Short mmCIF file of C-alpha atoms in Angstrom, two decimals:
data_model
loop_
_atom_site.label_atom_id
_atom_site.label_comp_id
_atom_site.label_asym_id
_atom_site.label_seq_id
_atom_site.Cartn_x
_atom_site.Cartn_y
_atom_site.Cartn_z
CA UNK Q 28 0.02 -0.02 0.01
CA UNK Q 29 1.19 3.44 -0.88
CA UNK Q 30 0.50 6.88 0.59
CA UNK Q 31 -2.67 8.78 0.48
CA UNK Q 32 -4.12 12.05 1.92
CA UNK Q 33 -7.40 13.73 2.33
CA UNK Q 34 -8.05 17.41 2.83
CA UNK Q 35 -10.98 19.19 4.50
CA UNK Q 36 -11.98 22.79 4.94
CA UNK Q 37 -13.63 25.75 3.33
CA UNK Q 38 -12.00 28.95 2.01
CA UNK Q 39 -13.47 31.10 4.73
CA UNK Q 40 -13.92 28.35 7.42
CA UNK Q 41 -11.99 28.14 10.63
CA UNK Q 42 -9.17 25.95 9.26
CA UNK Q 43 -7.85 23.69 6.52
CA UNK Q 44 -6.92 20.12 7.52
CA UNK Q 45 -5.13 17.29 5.82
CA UNK Q 46 -4.50 13.66 7.05
CA UNK Q 47 -1.53 11.86 5.49
CA UNK Q 48 -1.21 8.08 5.71
CA UNK Q 49 1.61 5.74 4.59
CA UNK Q 50 4.71 7.67 5.56
CA UNK Q 51 7.46 5.44 7.09
CA UNK Q 52 8.25 5.53 10.72
CA UNK Q 53 11.48 7.19 11.82
CA UNK Q 54 11.63 9.94 9.13
CA UNK Q 55 12.87 13.34 10.38
CA UNK Q 56 10.09 15.96 10.10
CA UNK Q 57 9.58 19.34 11.66
CA UNK Q 58 6.88 22.06 11.18
CA UNK Q 59 9.48 24.34 9.53
CA UNK Q 60 9.79 21.78 6.72
CA UNK Q 61 6.22 22.46 5.79
CA UNK Q 62 5.95 26.18 6.67
CA UNK Q 63 8.88 27.11 4.51
CA UNK Q 64 6.98 25.65 1.56
CA UNK Q 65 3.69 27.29 2.51
CA UNK Q 66 5.48 30.68 2.53
CA UNK Q 67 6.76 29.99 -1.06
CA UNK Q 68 3.16 29.39 -2.18
CA UNK Q 69 2.12 32.82 -1.02
CA UNK Q 70 4.78 34.60 -2.98
CA UNK Q 71 4.54 35.85 -6.54
CA UNK Q 72 3.91 38.98 -8.48
CA UNK Q 73 0.18 39.49 -9.26
CA UNK Q 74 -1.27 38.04 -6.04
CA UNK Q 75 -4.38 39.58 -4.44
CA UNK Q 76 -5.22 40.88 -1.03
CA UNK Q 77 -5.88 37.43 0.46
CA UNK Q 78 -2.23 36.77 0.56
CA UNK Q 79 -1.78 39.77 2.87
CA UNK Q 80 -4.60 38.49 5.17
CA UNK Q 81 -3.36 34.97 5.51
CA UNK Q 82 0.16 34.14 6.60
CA UNK Q 83 -0.11 30.42 6.44
CA UNK Q 84 1.47 28.10 8.99
CA UNK Q 85 0.82 24.43 9.55
CA UNK Q 86 0.58 22.82 12.91
CA UNK Q 87 1.44 19.06 13.14
CA UNK Q 88 -1.16 17.62 15.51
CA UNK Q 89 -0.49 13.89 15.17
CA UNK Q 90 1.87 11.31 13.70
CA UNK Q 91 5.15 12.97 14.75
CA UNK Q 92 7.02 12.75 18.07
CA UNK Q 93 10.29 14.43 18.93
CA UNK Q 94 11.02 15.30 15.34
CA UNK Q 95 10.38 11.93 13.77
CA UNK Q 96 7.35 10.29 12.14
CA UNK Q 97 5.66 7.49 13.95
CA UNK Q 98 4.27 5.51 10.96
CA UNK Q 99 0.76 6.43 12.09
CA UNK Q 100 -1.46 9.07 10.21
CA UNK Q 101 -0.11 12.56 10.23
CA UNK Q 102 -2.60 15.36 10.67
CA UNK Q 103 -1.84 18.95 9.64
CA UNK Q 104 -3.89 21.99 10.44
CA UNK Q 105 -3.68 25.48 8.82
CA UNK Q 106 -5.76 28.10 10.61
CA UNK Q 107 -7.65 30.72 8.54
CA UNK Q 108 -6.90 34.14 10.00
CA UNK Q 109 -9.87 35.67 8.21
CA UNK Q 110 -12.29 33.29 9.93
CA UNK Q 111 -13.13 35.95 12.61
CA UNK Q 112 -14.99 37.92 9.99
CA UNK Q 113 -16.98 34.95 8.69
CA UNK Q 114 -18.21 33.30 11.89
CA UNK Q 115 -21.89 33.97 11.12
CA UNK Q 116 -21.79 33.54 7.38
CA UNK Q 117 -19.88 30.29 7.61
CA UNK Q 118 -21.21 29.08 11.04
CA UNK Q 119 -21.67 25.40 11.73
CA UNK Q 120 -24.89 25.60 13.84
CA UNK Q 121 -28.33 25.46 12.27
CA UNK Q 122 -30.15 28.80 12.06
CA UNK Q 123 -33.25 29.30 14.18
CA UNK Q 124 -36.33 31.26 13.30
CA UNK Q 125 -35.54 34.95 12.91
CA UNK Q 126 -31.89 34.44 12.04
CA UNK Q 127 -32.40 34.08 8.32
CA UNK Q 128 -30.99 37.58 7.74
CA UNK Q 129 -27.61 36.20 8.98
CA UNK Q 130 -27.28 34.30 5.72
CA UNK Q 131 -25.29 37.17 4.18
CA UNK Q 132 -23.41 37.12 0.98
CA UNK Q 133 -25.68 34.43 -0.54
CA UNK Q 134 -24.38 33.65 -3.94
CA UNK Q 135 -26.95 33.06 -6.70
CA UNK Q 136 -25.00 34.55 -9.56
CA UNK Q 137 -22.87 31.85 -11.32
CA UNK Q 138 -19.40 33.05 -12.30
CA UNK Q 139 -18.16 31.86 -15.74
CA UNK Q 140 -15.11 29.55 -15.52
CA UNK Q 141 -15.79 28.52 -11.84
CA UNK Q 142 -17.32 25.45 -10.36
CA UNK Q 143 -20.35 27.49 -9.14
CA UNK Q 144 -23.14 26.38 -11.54
CA UNK Q 145 -22.01 22.80 -12.12
CA UNK Q 146 -21.49 22.22 -8.39
CA UNK Q 147 -24.88 23.72 -7.63
CA UNK Q 148 -26.52 21.41 -10.03
CA UNK Q 149 -24.65 18.34 -8.80
CA UNK Q 150 -25.31 18.87 -5.08
CA UNK Q 151 -28.64 20.78 -5.17
CA UNK Q 152 -27.22 24.04 -3.72
CA UNK Q 153 -29.22 27.16 -4.33
CA UNK Q 154 -26.73 29.20 -2.43
CA UNK Q 155 -23.50 28.69 -4.49
CA UNK Q 156 -21.39 29.78 -1.53
CA UNK Q 157 -21.76 26.10 -0.55
CA UNK Q 158 -19.75 25.32 -3.78
CA UNK Q 159 -17.28 28.07 -4.07
CA UNK Q 160 -16.02 27.84 -0.48
CA UNK Q 161 -14.71 24.28 -1.18
CA UNK Q 162 -13.79 24.66 -4.87
CA UNK Q 163 -11.61 27.67 -4.08
CA UNK Q 164 -7.90 27.39 -4.78
CA UNK Q 165 -7.48 28.06 -1.06
CA UNK Q 166 -7.54 24.17 -0.70
CA UNK Q 167 -4.14 24.08 -2.45
CA UNK Q 168 -2.65 25.37 0.78
CA UNK Q 169 -2.94 21.97 2.45
CA UNK Q 170 -2.05 20.23 -0.74
CA UNK Q 171 1.30 22.05 -0.59
CA UNK Q 172 1.50 21.06 3.08
CA UNK Q 173 1.05 17.44 2.22
CA UNK Q 174 3.51 17.77 -0.67
CA UNK Q 175 6.00 19.40 1.62
CA UNK Q 176 6.14 16.18 3.70
CA UNK Q 177 6.61 14.14 0.51
CA UNK Q 178 9.20 16.62 -0.60
CA UNK Q 179 11.14 16.12 2.63
CA UNK Q 180 11.07 12.36 2.13
CA UNK Q 181 12.39 12.73 -1.47
CA UNK Q 182 15.20 15.00 -0.35
CA UNK Q 183 16.28 12.44 2.25
CA UNK Q 184 16.32 9.78 -0.51
CA UNK Q 185 18.44 11.85 -2.86
CA UNK Q 186 15.65 13.22 -5.04
CA UNK Q 187 15.54 16.98 -5.64
CA UNK Q 188 12.56 18.80 -7.26
CA UNK Q 189 11.80 22.33 -8.30
CA UNK Q 190 8.83 24.11 -9.91
CA UNK Q 191 9.28 27.32 -12.01
CA UNK Q 192 7.62 29.46 -14.57
CA UNK Q 193 8.32 29.10 -18.28
CA UNK Q 194 5.63 31.33 -19.68
CA UNK Q 195 3.19 34.09 -18.50
CA UNK Q 196 0.76 35.80 -20.84
CA UNK Q 197 2.60 34.82 -23.96
CA UNK Q 198 5.99 35.90 -22.67
CA UNK Q 199 8.25 32.85 -22.87
CA UNK Q 200 11.42 32.13 -20.89
CA UNK Q 201 14.48 30.59 -22.35
CA UNK Q 202 16.08 28.21 -19.81
CA UNK Q 203 19.27 26.21 -20.27
CA UNK Q 204 18.16 22.56 -20.05
CA UNK Q 205 21.59 21.77 -18.53
CA UNK Q 206 21.22 24.21 -15.69
CA UNK Q 207 21.86 22.46 -12.38
CA UNK Q 208 18.72 22.00 -10.31
CA UNK Q 209 20.23 23.70 -7.39
CA UNK Q 210 21.02 26.77 -9.44
CA UNK Q 211 17.55 26.73 -10.88
CA UNK Q 212 16.19 26.65 -7.31
CA UNK Q 213 18.24 29.61 -6.18
CA UNK Q 214 17.59 31.83 -9.26
CA UNK Q 215 13.82 31.24 -9.37
CA UNK Q 216 13.46 31.74 -5.63
CA UNK Q 217 14.73 35.21 -5.96
CA UNK Q 218 12.49 36.06 -8.98
CA UNK Q 219 9.09 37.78 -8.31
CA UNK Q 220 7.62 35.70 -11.13
CA UNK Q 221 9.64 32.57 -10.30
CA UNK Q 222 11.47 32.52 -13.67
CA UNK Q 223 15.00 31.57 -14.42
CA UNK Q 224 15.43 33.86 -17.43
CA UNK Q 225 16.11 37.36 -16.09
CA UNK Q 226 15.79 38.82 -19.64
CA UNK Q 227 12.00 38.25 -19.64
CA UNK Q 228 11.25 38.79 -15.95
CA UNK Q 229 10.28 42.48 -16.37
CA UNK Q 230 8.19 41.66 -19.51
CA UNK Q 231 6.21 39.12 -17.50
CA UNK Q 232 5.65 41.56 -14.73
CA UNK Q 233 4.53 44.22 -17.22
CA UNK Q 234 2.06 41.70 -18.74
CA UNK Q 235 0.59 41.12 -15.26
CA UNK Q 236 0.36 44.93 -14.62
CA UNK Q 237 -1.37 45.45 -18.00
CA UNK Q 238 -3.89 42.73 -17.34
CA UNK Q 239 -4.65 44.16 -13.96
CA UNK Q 240 -5.05 47.66 -15.35
CA UNK Q 241 -7.52 46.21 -17.86
CA UNK Q 242 -9.49 44.41 -15.20
CA UNK Q 243 -8.36 41.17 -16.78
CA UNK Q 244 -6.20 38.15 -15.90
CA UNK Q 245 -3.50 36.10 -17.65
CA UNK Q 246 -2.26 32.49 -17.40
CA UNK Q 247 0.86 30.71 -18.34
CA UNK Q 248 2.94 27.52 -18.19
CA UNK Q 249 4.88 26.07 -15.30
CA UNK Q 250 7.47 23.35 -15.36
CA UNK Q 251 8.51 20.80 -12.59
CA UNK Q 252 11.91 19.07 -12.82
CA UNK Q 253 12.90 16.25 -10.52
CA UNK Q 254 16.40 14.68 -10.45
CA UNK Q 255 17.61 11.61 -8.62
CA UNK Q 256 14.66 9.32 -9.25
CA UNK Q 257 15.95 5.75 -9.76
CA UNK Q 258 15.27 3.93 -13.03
CA UNK Q 259 12.33 1.54 -13.22
CA UNK Q 260 9.86 3.32 -10.86
CA UNK Q 261 6.31 2.99 -11.98
CA UNK Q 262 4.99 0.14 -14.14
CA UNK Q 263 3.87 -0.73 -17.68
CA UNK Q 264 1.60 -3.65 -16.75
CA UNK Q 265 -1.56 -1.62 -16.11
CA UNK Q 266 -2.82 1.82 -17.20
CA UNK Q 267 -3.33 2.99 -13.61
CA UNK Q 268 0.18 2.11 -12.48
CA UNK Q 269 1.97 4.20 -15.08
CA UNK Q 270 3.84 6.92 -13.20
CA UNK Q 271 3.69 9.56 -15.93
CA UNK Q 272 -0.09 9.05 -16.02
CA UNK Q 273 -0.31 9.71 -12.32
CA UNK Q 274 1.75 12.89 -12.68
CA UNK Q 275 -0.49 14.11 -15.49
CA UNK Q 276 -3.53 13.48 -13.27
CA UNK Q 277 -1.99 15.29 -10.42
CA UNK Q 278 -1.18 18.36 -12.48
CA UNK Q 279 -4.65 18.47 -14.04
CA UNK Q 280 -6.20 18.28 -10.57
CA UNK Q 281 -4.77 21.73 -9.67
CA UNK Q 282 -7.36 24.49 -9.96
CA UNK Q 283 -7.37 26.21 -13.36
CA UNK Q 284 -4.94 23.82 -15.07
CA UNK Q 285 -6.08 22.81 -18.55
CA UNK Q 286 -3.14 20.95 -20.07
CA UNK Q 287 -0.13 18.88 -19.24
CA UNK Q 288 2.92 17.56 -21.17
CA UNK Q 289 5.97 15.52 -20.30
CA UNK Q 290 9.35 16.11 -21.89
CA UNK Q 291 8.92 17.79 -25.31
CA UNK Q 292 5.20 16.92 -25.01
CA UNK Q 293 3.08 18.24 -27.82
CA UNK Q 294 6.08 19.30 -29.80
CA UNK Q 295 6.57 15.61 -30.60
CA UNK Q 296 3.50 15.66 -32.84
CA UNK Q 297 5.41 17.75 -35.47
CA UNK Q 298 8.76 15.88 -35.34
CA UNK Q 299 9.97 12.63 -36.88
CA UNK Q 300 10.63 9.80 -34.49
CA UNK Q 301 14.43 10.13 -34.87
CA UNK Q 302 14.11 13.61 -33.24
CA UNK Q 303 11.78 12.47 -30.44
CA UNK Q 304 13.17 9.28 -28.93
CA UNK Q 305 16.22 9.17 -26.73
CA UNK Q 306 19.14 6.98 -27.74
CA UNK Q 307 20.53 4.61 -25.00
CA UNK Q 308 24.09 4.57 -23.93
CA UNK Q 309 26.01 2.66 -21.28
CA UNK Q 310 28.92 3.69 -19.10
CA UNK Q 311 30.82 1.53 -16.54
CA UNK Q 312 30.37 4.24 -13.86
CA UNK Q 313 26.68 5.06 -14.32
CA UNK Q 314 25.33 2.10 -16.20
CA UNK Q 315 22.56 2.71 -18.76
CA UNK Q 316 21.65 6.28 -19.60
CA UNK Q 317 19.85 8.29 -22.29
CA UNK Q 318 21.89 10.59 -24.65
CA UNK Q 319 19.02 13.07 -24.69
CA UNK Q 320 16.01 13.63 -22.51
CA UNK Q 321 13.24 14.53 -24.97
CA UNK Q 322 10.82 12.07 -23.30
CA UNK Q 323 11.23 13.84 -19.97
CA UNK Q 324 12.55 10.88 -18.02
CA UNK Q 325 9.75 8.37 -18.85
CA UNK Q 326 9.41 5.41 -21.11
CA UNK Q 327 6.57 2.94 -20.85
CA UNK Q 328 5.12 4.66 -17.78
CA UNK Q 329 8.39 4.11 -15.86
CA UNK Q 330 11.36 6.34 -14.95
CA UNK Q 331 14.48 6.05 -16.96
CA UNK Q 332 16.83 7.53 -14.41
CA UNK Q 333 17.05 10.82 -16.34
CA UNK Q 334 15.56 14.09 -14.90
CA UNK Q 335 11.74 14.12 -14.88
CA UNK Q 336 10.25 17.07 -16.70
CA UNK Q 337 6.57 17.88 -16.44
CA UNK Q 338 4.74 21.05 -17.64
CA UNK Q 339 1.23 22.36 -16.88
CA UNK Q 340 -0.84 24.98 -18.52
CA UNK Q 341 -2.75 27.32 -16.24
CA UNK Q 342 -5.67 29.26 -17.66
CA UNK Q 343 -6.20 32.85 -16.71
CA UNK Q 344 -8.08 33.08 -13.33
CA UNK Q 345 -11.71 33.38 -14.17
CA UNK Q 346 -12.60 35.89 -11.37
CA UNK Q 347 -12.38 39.10 -13.49
CA UNK Q 348 -12.87 42.81 -12.78
CA UNK Q 349 -13.74 42.96 -16.44
CA UNK Q 350 -17.20 41.35 -16.20
CA UNK Q 351 -18.39 38.37 -18.28
CA UNK Q 352 -22.04 37.77 -18.75
CA UNK Q 353 -23.90 35.13 -16.82
CA UNK Q 354 -27.29 34.21 -15.39
CA UNK Q 355 -28.73 34.40 -11.84
CA UNK Q 356 -29.90 30.92 -10.86
CA UNK Q 357 -32.86 32.25 -8.90
CA UNK Q 358 -34.19 35.05 -11.14
CA UNK Q 359 -32.87 33.56 -14.42
CA UNK Q 360 -31.93 37.14 -15.31
CA UNK Q 361 -28.67 37.98 -17.10
CA UNK Q 362 -25.99 40.03 -15.28
CA UNK Q 363 -22.44 41.10 -15.61
CA UNK Q 364 -20.26 38.88 -13.28
CA UNK Q 365 -18.08 41.50 -11.51
CA UNK Q 366 -15.92 40.67 -8.47
CA UNK Q 367 -14.74 42.18 -5.21
CA UNK Q 368 -11.13 41.05 -5.37
CA UNK Q 369 -8.95 38.74 -7.33
CA UNK Q 370 -5.40 37.86 -8.27
CA UNK Q 371 -4.54 39.08 -11.76
CA UNK Q 372 -2.04 36.20 -12.15
CA UNK Q 373 -1.31 33.20 -9.96
CA UNK Q 374 1.09 31.36 -12.19
CA UNK Q 375 4.14 31.88 -9.99
CA UNK Q 376 2.24 30.44 -7.01
CA UNK Q 377 0.88 27.64 -9.25
CA UNK Q 378 4.47 26.54 -9.95
CA UNK Q 379 4.89 25.89 -6.20
CA UNK Q 380 1.60 23.91 -6.10
CA UNK Q 381 2.65 21.89 -9.12
CA UNK Q 382 6.03 21.13 -7.57
CA UNK Q 383 4.28 19.74 -4.46
CA UNK Q 384 1.65 17.60 -6.19
CA UNK Q 385 4.41 16.11 -8.32
CA UNK Q 386 6.50 15.49 -5.17
CA UNK Q 387 3.57 13.58 -3.65
CA UNK Q 388 3.26 11.28 -6.55
CA UNK Q 389 7.00 10.56 -6.76
CA UNK Q 390 7.19 9.86 -3.07
CA UNK Q 391 4.12 7.59 -3.27
CA UNK Q 392 5.67 5.62 -6.17
CA UNK Q 393 8.73 4.96 -4.13
CA UNK Q 394 6.72 3.96 -1.04
CA UNK Q 395 4.60 1.61 -3.22
CA UNK Q 396 7.57 -0.10 -4.77
CA UNK Q 397 9.87 -0.63 -1.75
CA UNK Q 398 9.59 -1.83 1.79
CA UNK Q 399 8.56 1.34 3.56
CA UNK Q 400 7.33 0.72 7.10
CA UNK Q 401 10.64 1.98 8.43
CA UNK Q 402 12.57 4.90 7.00
CA UNK Q 403 15.94 3.26 7.47
CA UNK Q 404 14.78 0.18 5.64
CA UNK Q 405 13.42 2.30 2.81
CA UNK Q 406 16.81 4.09 2.47
CA UNK Q 407 18.68 0.76 2.27
CA UNK Q 408 16.28 -0.72 -0.23
CA UNK Q 409 16.46 2.32 -2.62
CA UNK Q 410 20.27 2.35 -2.41
CA UNK Q 411 20.39 -1.32 -3.29
CA UNK Q 412 18.04 -0.72 -6.18
CA UNK Q 413 20.26 2.12 -7.53
CA UNK Q 414 23.30 -0.28 -7.32
CA UNK Q 415 21.30 -3.03 -9.01
CA UNK Q 416 20.15 -0.73 -11.87
CA UNK Q 417 23.82 0.57 -12.34
CA UNK Q 418 25.15 -2.99 -12.61
CA UNK Q 419 22.31 -4.42 -14.64
#
């Protein structure tokens, strides 16, 4: 059995919660491992006022003792600082007669591009606040928290991972594919738009400013790179055990993501096979390797030992100051769907979210494939596998 996690909580509820299961016992873990990653999610040029309200920190409430995991479920809690302003609107208790006026901010106007209308139809909600509170990207806070635990596991097993921006609003970055992952981490962490190409950084920021001035929003493309994954992780024997398929599903599960590619991805459609597939080489020191990495570290649903390269396309945020037309679900009257606040661009933050959902899937693949009840046993098994693959 591998790892799994569940999240709970609403955007303006008292807290967000996640429960993680399947981590080995004896793995070093502290709250700072998680909170450093949560802080990264809140950075990024183009973010809205909510990032000033919430300074996210996670509290570990179970599964860790004296800095080490116990092997039992790990529960993480992130408090919502804005809850104090929503206690009546989002209260748990049933309303009694005469309190109906406390249902403030009822939402009957469906916003284009959101889950509002479809969710209302599915669950029978005539107040779409019951939909948007959960469908909000606020939930990615605890997905990053869960991914931070997985990322810690990966780092202890020699796997490094980074998410960065390669395009915003049509402005594309040029990144050296041979850039060391540690350098990529350092450079993008200092960039307001999390981009490695300093020549396009200002152009990306200007595109975000222009969109904001026009009451619009812009999207982009993020890339996640992971190094150090052993060869042969994943499987070809069933569709649902292919690791690249799991990564694609993880990326597509992030709010507002509409496309994913691995390696050269969609470019492969316009190239001959000789310019797509990676030739195999062998060296006494490293064993088998690929001479190129066009397939992004995957063949047959399994890792090749080369760096893993995954990209995701984020659409522009649909909450716009420039109103789109929609319909009120109660009156059936048309209206212009204006908003109170919004990010004009969340692509830099989305790169962090993508990094963490990929980290979870990679860690889970290792947990599934190797003996993982104890952390020290897991380390030994993966080291033996690396040696086995090198000498194969």
